[in-house]
Coordinates of N, CA and C and ligand atoms in Angstrom, one line a residue:
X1 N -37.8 -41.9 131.0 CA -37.8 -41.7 129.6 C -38.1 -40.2 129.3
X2 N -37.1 -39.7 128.0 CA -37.1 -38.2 128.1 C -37.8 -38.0 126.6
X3 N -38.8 -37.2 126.3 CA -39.2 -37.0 125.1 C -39.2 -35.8 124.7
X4 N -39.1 -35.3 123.5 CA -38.6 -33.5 123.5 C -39.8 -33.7 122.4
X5 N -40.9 -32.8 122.4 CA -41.8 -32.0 121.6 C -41.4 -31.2 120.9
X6 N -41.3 -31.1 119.6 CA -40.7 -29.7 118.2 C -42.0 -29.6 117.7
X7 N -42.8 -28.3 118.3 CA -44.3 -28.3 117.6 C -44.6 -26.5 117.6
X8 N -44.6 -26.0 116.8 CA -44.6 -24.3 116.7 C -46.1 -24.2 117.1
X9 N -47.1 -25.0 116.8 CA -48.6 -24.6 117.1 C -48.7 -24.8 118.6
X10 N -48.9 -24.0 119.5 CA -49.0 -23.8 120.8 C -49.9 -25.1 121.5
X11 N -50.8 -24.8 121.0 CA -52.0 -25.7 121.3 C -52.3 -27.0 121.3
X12 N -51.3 -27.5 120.0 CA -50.9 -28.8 120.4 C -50.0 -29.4 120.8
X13 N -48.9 -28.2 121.0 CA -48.0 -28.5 122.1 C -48.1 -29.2 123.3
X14 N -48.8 -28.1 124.0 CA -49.8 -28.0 124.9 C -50.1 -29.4 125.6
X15 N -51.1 -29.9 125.0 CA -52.0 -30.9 124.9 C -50.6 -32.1 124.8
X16 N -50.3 -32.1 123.8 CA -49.3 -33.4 124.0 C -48.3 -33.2 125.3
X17 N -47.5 -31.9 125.5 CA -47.1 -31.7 126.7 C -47.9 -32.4 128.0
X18 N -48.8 -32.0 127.8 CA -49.7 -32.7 129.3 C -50.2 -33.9 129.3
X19 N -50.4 -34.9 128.4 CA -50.7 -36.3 127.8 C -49.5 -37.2 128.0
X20 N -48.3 -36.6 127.7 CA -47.3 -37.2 127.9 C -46.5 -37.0 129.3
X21 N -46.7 -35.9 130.3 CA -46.1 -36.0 131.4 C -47.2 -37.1 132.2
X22 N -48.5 -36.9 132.0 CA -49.2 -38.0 132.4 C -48.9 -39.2 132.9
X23 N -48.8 -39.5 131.5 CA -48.1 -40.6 131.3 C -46.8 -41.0 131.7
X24 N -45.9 -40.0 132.6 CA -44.8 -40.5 133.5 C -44.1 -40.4 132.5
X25 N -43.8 -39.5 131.4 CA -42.7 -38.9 130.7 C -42.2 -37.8 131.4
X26 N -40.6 -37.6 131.3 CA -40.3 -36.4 131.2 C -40.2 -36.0 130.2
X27 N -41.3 -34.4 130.3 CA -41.3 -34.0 128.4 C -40.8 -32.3 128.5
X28 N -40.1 -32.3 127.8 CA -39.4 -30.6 127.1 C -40.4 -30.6 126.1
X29 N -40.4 -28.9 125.9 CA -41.3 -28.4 124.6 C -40.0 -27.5 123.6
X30 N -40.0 -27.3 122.2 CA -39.3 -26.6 121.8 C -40.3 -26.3 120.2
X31 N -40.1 -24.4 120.0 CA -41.0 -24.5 118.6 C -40.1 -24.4 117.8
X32 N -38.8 -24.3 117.7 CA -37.9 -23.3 116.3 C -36.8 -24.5 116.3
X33 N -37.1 -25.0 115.2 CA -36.4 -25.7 114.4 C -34.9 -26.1 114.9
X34 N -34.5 -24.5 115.1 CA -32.8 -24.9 115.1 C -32.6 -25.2 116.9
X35 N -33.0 -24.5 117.7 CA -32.8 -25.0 119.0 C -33.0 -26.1 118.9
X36 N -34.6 -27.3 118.1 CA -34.8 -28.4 118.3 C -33.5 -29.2 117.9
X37 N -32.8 -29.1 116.8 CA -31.8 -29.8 116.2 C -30.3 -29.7 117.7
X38 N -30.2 -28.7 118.3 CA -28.9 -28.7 119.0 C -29.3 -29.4 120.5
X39 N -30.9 -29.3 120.4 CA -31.2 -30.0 122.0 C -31.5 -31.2 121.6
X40 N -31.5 -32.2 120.2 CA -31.6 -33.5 120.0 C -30.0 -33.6 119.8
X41 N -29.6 -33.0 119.5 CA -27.4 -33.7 119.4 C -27.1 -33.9 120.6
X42 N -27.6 -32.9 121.7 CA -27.4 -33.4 123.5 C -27.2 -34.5 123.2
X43 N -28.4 -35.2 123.2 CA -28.1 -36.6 123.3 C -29.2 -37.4 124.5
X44 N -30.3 -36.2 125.4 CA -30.5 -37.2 126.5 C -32.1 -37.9 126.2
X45 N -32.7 -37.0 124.5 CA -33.7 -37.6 124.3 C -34.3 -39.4 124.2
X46 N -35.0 -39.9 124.3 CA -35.2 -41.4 124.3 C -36.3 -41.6 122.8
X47 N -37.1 -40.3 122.9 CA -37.8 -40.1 121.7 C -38.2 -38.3 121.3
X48 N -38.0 -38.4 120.0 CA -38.3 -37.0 119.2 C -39.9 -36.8 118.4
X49 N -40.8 -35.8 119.2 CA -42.2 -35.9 118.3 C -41.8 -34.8 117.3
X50 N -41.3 -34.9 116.1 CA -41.4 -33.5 115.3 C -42.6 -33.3 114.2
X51 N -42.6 -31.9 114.6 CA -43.6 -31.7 113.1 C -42.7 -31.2 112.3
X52 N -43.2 -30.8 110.5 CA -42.7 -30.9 109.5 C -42.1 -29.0 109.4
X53 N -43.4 -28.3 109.9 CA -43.4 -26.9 109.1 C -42.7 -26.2 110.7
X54 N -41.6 -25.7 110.5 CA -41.1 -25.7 112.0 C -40.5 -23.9 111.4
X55 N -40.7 -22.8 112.3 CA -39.4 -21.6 112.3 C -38.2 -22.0 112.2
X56 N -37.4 -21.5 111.6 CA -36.1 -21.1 111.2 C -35.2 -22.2 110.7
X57 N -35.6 -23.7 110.9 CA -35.2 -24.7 110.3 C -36.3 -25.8 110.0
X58 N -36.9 -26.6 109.3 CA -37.9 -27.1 109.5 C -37.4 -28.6 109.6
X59 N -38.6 -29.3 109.6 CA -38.4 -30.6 110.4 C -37.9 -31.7 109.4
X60 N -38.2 -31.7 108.2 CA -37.3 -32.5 107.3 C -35.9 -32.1 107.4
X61 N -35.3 -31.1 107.5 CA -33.7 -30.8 107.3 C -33.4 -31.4 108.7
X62 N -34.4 -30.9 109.8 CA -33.5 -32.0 110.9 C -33.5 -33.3 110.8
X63 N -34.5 -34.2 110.2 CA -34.8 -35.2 110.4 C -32.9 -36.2 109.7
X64 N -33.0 -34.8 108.2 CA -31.7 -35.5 107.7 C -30.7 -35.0 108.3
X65 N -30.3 -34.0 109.0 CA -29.2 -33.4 109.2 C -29.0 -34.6 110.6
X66 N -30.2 -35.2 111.3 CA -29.9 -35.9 112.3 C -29.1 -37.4 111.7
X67 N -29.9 -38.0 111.0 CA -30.0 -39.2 110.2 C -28.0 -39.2 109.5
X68 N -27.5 -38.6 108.7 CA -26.8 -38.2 108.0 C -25.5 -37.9 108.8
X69 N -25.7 -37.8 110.2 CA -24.4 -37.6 110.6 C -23.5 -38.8 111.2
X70 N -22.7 -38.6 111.6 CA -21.6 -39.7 111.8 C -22.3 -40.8 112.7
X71 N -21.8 -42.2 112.3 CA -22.5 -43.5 113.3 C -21.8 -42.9 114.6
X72 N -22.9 -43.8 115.3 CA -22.1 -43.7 116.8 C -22.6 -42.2 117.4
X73 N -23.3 -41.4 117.1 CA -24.0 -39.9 117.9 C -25.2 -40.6 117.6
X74 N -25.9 -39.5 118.9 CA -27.6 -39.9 119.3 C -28.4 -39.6 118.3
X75 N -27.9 -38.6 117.5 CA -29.1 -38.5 116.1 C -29.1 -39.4 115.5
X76 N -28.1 -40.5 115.4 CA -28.7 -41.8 114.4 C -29.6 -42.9 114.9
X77 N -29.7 -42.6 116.5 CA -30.2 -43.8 117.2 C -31.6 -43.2 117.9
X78 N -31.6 -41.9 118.0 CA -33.5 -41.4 118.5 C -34.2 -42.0 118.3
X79 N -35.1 -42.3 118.4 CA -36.3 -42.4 117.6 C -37.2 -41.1 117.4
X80 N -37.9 -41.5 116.3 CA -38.4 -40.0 115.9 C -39.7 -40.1 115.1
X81 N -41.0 -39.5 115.7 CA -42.2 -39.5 115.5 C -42.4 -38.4 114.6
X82 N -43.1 -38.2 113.8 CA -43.5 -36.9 113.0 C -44.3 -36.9 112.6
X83 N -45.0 -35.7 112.8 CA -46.3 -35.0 112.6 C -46.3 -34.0 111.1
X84 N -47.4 -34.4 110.7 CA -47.7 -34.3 109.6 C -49.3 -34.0 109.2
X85 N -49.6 -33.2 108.4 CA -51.1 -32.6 108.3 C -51.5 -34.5 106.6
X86 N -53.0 -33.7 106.9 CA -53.6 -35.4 106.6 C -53.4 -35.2 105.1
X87 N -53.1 -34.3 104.2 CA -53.0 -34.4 103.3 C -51.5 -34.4 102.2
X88 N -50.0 -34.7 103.2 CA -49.0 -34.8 103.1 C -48.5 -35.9 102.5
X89 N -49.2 -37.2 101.9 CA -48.7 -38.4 101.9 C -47.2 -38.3 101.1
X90 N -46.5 -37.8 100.1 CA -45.8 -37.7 99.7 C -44.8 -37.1 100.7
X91 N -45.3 -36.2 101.5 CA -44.4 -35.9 102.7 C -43.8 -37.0 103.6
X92 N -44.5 -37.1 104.1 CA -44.8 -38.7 104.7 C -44.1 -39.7 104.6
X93 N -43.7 -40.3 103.2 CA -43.0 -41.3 102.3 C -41.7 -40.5 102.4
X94 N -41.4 -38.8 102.2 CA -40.5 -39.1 101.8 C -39.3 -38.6 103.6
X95 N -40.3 -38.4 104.7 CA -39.9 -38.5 106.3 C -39.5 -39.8 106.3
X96 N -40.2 -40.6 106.5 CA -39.6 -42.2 106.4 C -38.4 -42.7 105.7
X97 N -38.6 -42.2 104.6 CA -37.4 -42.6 103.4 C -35.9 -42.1 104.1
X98 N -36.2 -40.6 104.9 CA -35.2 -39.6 105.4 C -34.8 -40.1 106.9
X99 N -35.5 -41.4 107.3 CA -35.2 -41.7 109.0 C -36.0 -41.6 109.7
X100 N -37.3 -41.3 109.4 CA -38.7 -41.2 110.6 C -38.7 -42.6 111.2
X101 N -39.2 -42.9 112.1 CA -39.7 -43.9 112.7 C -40.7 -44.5 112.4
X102 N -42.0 -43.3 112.5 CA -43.4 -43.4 112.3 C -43.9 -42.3 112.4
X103 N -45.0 -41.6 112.0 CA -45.5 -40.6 111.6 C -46.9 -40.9 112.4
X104 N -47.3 -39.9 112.5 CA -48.8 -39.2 112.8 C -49.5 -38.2 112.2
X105 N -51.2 -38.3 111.6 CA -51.2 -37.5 111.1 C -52.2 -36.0 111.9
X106 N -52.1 -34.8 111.8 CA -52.9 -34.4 112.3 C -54.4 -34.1 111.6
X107 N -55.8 -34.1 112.5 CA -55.5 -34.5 113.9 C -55.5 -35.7 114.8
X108 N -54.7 -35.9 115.4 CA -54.9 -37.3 116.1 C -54.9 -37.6 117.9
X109 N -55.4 -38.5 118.0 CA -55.8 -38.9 119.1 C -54.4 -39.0 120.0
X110 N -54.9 -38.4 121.3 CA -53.6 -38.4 122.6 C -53.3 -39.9 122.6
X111 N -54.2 -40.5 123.1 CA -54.0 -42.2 123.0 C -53.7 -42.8 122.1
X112 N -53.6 -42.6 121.1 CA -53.4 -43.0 119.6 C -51.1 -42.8 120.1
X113 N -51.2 -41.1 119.9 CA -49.9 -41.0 119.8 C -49.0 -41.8 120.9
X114 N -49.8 -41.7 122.1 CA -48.9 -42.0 123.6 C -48.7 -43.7 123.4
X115 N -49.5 -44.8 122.5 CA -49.3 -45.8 122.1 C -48.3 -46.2 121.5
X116 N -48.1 -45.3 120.4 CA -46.9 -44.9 119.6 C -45.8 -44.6 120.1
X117 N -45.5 -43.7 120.8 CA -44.4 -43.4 121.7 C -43.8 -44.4 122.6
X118 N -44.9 -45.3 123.4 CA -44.9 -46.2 123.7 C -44.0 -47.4 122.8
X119 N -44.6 -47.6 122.6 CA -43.4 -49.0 120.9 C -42.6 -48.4 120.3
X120 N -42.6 -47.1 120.4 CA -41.1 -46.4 119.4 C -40.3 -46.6 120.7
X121 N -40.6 -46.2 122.0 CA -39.0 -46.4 122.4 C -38.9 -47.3 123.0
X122 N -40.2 -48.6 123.4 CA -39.6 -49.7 123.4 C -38.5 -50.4 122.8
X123 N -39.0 -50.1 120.9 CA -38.3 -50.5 120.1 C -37.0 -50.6 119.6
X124 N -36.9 -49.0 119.9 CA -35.1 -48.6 119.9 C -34.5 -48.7 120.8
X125 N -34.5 -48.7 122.0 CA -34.2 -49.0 123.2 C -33.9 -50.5 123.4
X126 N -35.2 -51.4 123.2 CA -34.8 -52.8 123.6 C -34.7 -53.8 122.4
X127 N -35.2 -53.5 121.6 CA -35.3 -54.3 120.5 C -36.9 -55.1 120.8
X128 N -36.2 -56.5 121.2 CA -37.3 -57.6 121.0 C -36.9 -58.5 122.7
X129 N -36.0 -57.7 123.9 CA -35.8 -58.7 124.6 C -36.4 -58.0 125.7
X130 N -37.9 -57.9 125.6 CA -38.3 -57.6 127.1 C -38.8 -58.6 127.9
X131 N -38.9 -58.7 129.6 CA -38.8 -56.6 129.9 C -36.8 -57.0 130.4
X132 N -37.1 -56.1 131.2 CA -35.2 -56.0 131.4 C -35.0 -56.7 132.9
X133 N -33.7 -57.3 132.5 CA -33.4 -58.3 133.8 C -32.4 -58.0 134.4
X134 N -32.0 -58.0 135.6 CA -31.3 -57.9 136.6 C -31.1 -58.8 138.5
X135 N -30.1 -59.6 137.8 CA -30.5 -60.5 138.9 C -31.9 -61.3 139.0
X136 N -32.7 -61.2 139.6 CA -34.4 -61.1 140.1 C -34.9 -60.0 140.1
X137 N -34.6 -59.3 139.7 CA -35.5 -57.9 139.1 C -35.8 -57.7 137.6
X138 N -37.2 -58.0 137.5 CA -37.4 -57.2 135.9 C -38.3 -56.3 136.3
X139 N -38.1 -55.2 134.9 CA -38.8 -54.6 134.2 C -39.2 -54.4 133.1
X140 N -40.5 -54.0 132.9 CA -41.5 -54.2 131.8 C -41.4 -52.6 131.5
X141 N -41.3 -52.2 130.7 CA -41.0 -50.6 130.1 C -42.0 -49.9 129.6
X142 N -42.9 -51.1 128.9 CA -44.2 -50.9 128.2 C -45.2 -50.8 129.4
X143 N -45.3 -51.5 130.1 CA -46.6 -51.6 131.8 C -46.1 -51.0 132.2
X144 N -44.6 -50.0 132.6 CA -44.1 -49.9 133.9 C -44.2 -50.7 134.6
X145 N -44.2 -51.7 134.9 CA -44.5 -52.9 135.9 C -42.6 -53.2 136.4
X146 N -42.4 -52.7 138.1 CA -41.4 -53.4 138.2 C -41.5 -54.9 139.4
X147 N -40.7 -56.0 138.9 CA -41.1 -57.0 140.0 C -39.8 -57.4 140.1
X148 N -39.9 -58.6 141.7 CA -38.7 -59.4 141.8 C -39.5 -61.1 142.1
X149 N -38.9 -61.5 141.2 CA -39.7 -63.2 141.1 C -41.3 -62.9 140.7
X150 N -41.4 -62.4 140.1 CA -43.3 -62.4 139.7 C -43.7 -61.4 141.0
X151 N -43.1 -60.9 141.8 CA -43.5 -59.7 143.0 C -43.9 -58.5 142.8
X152 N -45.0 -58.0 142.6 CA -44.9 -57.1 142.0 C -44.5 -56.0 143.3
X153 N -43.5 -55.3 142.7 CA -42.8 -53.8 143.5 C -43.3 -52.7 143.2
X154 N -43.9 -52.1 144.3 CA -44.5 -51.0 144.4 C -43.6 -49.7 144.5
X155 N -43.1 -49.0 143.5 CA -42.5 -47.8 143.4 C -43.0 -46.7 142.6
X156 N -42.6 -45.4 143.7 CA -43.0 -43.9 143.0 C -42.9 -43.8 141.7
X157 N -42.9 -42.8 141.0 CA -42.9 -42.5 139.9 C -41.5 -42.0 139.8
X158 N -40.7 -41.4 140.4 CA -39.6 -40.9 140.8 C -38.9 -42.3 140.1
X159 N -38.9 -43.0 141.6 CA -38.3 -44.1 141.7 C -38.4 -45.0 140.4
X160 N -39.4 -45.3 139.9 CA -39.7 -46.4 138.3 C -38.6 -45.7 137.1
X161 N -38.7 -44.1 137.3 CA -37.9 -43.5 136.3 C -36.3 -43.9 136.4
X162 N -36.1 -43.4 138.0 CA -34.7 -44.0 138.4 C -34.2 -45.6 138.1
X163 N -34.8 -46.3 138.3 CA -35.1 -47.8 137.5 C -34.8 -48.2 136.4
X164 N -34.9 -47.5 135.8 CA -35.1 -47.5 134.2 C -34.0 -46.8 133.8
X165 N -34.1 -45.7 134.4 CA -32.6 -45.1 133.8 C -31.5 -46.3 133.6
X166 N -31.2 -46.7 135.4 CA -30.2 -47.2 135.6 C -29.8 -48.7 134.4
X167 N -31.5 -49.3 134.6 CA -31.5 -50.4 134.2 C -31.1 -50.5 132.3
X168 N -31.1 -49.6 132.1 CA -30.8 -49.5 130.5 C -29.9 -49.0 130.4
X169 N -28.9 -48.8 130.9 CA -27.6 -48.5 131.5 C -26.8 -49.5 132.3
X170 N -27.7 -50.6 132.3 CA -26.7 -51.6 133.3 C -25.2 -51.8 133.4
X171 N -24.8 -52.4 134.4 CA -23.7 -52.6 134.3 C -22.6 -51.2 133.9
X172 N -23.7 -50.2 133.6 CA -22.4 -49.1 133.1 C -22.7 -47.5 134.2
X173 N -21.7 -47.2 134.1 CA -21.9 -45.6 135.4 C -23.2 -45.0 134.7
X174 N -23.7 -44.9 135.4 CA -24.8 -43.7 135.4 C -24.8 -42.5 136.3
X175 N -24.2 -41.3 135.5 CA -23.8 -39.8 136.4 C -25.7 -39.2 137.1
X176 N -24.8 -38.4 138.2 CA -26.0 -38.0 138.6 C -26.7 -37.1 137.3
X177 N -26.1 -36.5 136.8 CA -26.7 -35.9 135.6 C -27.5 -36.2 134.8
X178 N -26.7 -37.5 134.3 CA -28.1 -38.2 133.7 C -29.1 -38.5 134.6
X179 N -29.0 -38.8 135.7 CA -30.1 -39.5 136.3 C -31.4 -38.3 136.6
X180 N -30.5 -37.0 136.7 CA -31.1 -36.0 136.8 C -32.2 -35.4 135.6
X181 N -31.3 -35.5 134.4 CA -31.8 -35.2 133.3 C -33.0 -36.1 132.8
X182 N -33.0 -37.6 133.3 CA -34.2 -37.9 133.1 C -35.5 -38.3 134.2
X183 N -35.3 -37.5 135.4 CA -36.3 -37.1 136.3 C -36.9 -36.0 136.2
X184 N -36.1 -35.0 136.0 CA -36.8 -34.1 135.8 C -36.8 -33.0 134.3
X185 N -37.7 -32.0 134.2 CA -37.9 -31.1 133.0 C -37.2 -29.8 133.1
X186 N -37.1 -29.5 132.1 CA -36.2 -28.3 132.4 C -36.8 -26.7 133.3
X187 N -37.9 -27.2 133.7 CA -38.6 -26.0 134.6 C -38.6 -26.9 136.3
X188 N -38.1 -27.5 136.3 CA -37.9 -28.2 137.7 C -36.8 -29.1 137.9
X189 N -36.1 -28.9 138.9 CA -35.3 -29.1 139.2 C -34.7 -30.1 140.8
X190 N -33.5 -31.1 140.8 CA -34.0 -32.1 141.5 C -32.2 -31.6 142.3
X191 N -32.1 -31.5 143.8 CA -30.5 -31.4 144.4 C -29.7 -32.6 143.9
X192 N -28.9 -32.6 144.1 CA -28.1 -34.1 144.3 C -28.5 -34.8 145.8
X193 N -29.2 -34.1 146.7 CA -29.2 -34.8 148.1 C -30.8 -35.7 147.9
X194 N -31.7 -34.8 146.8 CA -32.5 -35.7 146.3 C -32.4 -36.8 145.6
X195 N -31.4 -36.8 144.8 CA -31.1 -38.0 144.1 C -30.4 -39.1 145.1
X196 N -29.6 -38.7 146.1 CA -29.4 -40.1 146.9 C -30.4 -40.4 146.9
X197 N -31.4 -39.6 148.0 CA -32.8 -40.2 148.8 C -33.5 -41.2 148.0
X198 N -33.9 -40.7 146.5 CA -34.5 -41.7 145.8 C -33.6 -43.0 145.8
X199 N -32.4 -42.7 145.5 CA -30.9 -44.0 145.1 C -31.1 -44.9 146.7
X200 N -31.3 -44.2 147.5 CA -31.2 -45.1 148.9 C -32.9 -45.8 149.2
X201 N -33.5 -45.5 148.7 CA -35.1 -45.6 148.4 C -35.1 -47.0 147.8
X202 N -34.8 -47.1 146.5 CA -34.7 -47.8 145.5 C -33.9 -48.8 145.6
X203 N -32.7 -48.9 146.3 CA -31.8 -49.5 146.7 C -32.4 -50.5 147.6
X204 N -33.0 -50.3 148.6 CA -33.1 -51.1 149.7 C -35.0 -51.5 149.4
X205 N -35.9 -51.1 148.1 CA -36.6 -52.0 147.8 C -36.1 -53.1 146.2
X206 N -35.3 -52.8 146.1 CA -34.8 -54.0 145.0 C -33.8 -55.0 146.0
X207 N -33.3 -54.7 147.2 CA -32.7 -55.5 147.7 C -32.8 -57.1 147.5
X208 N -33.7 -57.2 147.7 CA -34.0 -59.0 148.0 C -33.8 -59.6 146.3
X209 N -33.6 -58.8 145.6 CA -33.7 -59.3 144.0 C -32.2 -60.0 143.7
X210 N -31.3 -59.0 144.9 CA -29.8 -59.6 143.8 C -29.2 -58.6 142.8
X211 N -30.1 -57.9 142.6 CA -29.8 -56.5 141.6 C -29.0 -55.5 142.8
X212 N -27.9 -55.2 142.4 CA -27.3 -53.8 143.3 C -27.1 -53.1 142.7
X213 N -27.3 -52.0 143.6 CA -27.1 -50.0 143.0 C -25.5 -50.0 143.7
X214 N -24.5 -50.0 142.6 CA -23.2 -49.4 143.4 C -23.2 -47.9 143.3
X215 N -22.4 -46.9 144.3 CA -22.3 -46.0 143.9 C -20.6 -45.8 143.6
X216 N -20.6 -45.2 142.7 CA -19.0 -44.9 142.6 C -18.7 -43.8 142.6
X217 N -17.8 -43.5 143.8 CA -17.5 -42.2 144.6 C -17.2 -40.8 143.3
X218 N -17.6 -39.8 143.3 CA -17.6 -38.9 142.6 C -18.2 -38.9 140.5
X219 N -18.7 -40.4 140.8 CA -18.8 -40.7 139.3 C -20.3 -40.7 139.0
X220 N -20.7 -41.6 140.0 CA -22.0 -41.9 139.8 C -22.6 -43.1 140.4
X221 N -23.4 -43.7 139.9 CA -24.3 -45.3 140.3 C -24.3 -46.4 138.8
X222 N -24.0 -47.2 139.5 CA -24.3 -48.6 138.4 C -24.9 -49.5 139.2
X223 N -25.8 -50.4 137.9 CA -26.6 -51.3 138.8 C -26.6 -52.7 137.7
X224 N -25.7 -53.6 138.9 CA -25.3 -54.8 138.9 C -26.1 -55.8 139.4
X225 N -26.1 -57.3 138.9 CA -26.3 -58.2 140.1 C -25.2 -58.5 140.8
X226 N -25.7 -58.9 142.1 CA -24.5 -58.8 143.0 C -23.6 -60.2 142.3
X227 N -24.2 -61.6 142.7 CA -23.0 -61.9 141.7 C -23.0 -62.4 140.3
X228 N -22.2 -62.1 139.7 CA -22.2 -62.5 138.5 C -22.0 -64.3 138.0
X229 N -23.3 -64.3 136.9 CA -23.4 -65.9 136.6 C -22.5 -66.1 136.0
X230 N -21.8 -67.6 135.9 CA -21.1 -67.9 135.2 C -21.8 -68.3 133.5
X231 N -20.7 -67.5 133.0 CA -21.6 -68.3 131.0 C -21.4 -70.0 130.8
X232 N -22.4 -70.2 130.9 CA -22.2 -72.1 130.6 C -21.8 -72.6 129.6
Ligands
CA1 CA1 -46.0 -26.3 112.3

């Protein structure tokens, strides 16, 4: 899960920056407005924390310039937290009204927000059908918890990310890029020979589930059950 921070006050950058990798996020920081807006059109965020009072574009014009553009691009589907000082309520009302998700006000609690972040991308991501199935493999998104038959599977942190990518992606290619973009942050960096190792890692402890990692030669990995159930 990738989450991009738009917060110009350092400090609480900062702080959520480190609360949130904790927590087995990969997290980007960004303070100026308009970078924020061109690195959420990417497309690889899962969730956006913005604040309101941002350099050179502020966080309401993104919120609508995101909201407002064509169906079918990632600005309509983000989810998107915003930060807001305690005495904004009309701000607030009118973030929400403009596409927010849910708001926070400052100052607030790291566990407070990392909760929130938590059910926002549950939310947009799965709706209401967790955790995610595959063959005999689920995953729980909210615990990180991955099992096969009630087993619980013991995987890195690496590996749970790689999981999750794929798994929310089923059935469809997943490029090393993506897989890359959400292992790592943009001050660290992962080879392609590292991403087999995890892919062959991961591969051969989901094995016994029925779930398979195909690779498709120059494209990428999709992850299938091996065989497909018939619809009754
Ligand atoms: Ca600010």
């Amino acid at each position: 899960m990738r989450v991009l921070i738009v917060e110009d006050d350092l400090i609480i950058a900062d702080g959520l920056v480190r609360a949130l990798t904790q927590a087995q996020y990969a997290v980007d920081h960004v303070a100026d407005g308009k970078v924020a807006l061109r690195a959420i059109q990417e497309g690889v965020y899962d969730l956006v924390i913005l604040d309101l009072g941002l350099p050179a574009m502020d966080g309401m014009d993104i919120l609508s310039q995101l909201r407002q553009t064509h169906h079918h691009t990632h600005g309509q589907s983000v989810a998107i937290l915003i930060l807001t000082a305690r005495d904004e309520l009309h701000t607030r009302i009118k973030a929400l009204d403009v596409g927010a998700d849910d708001f926070m006000t400052k100052p607030f609690h790291l566990e407070e927000l990392e909760a929130r972040a938590r059910a926002l991308i549950r939310r947009s991501k799965l709706g209401k059908n967790l955790p995610l199935q595959c063959a005999n493999l689920s995953l729980d998104i909210a615990s990180k918890l991955a099992s096969i038959h009630d087993q619980m599977l013991h995987l890195s942190a690496r590996e749970l990310h790689l999981l999750e990518t794929l798994m929310m992606r089923m059935g469809k290619i997943v490029t090393k890029e993506q897989i890359m973009e959400s292992l790592c942050n943009w001050d660290s960096t992962l080879g392609d020979n590292a991403i087999e190792v995890y892919v062959h890692r991961l591969r051969k402890k989901i094995d016994p589930s029925g779930a398979k990692i195909r690779t498709i030669r120059g494209l990428g990995y999709l992850l299938e059950a091996a065989q497909a159930h018939p619809v009754a």
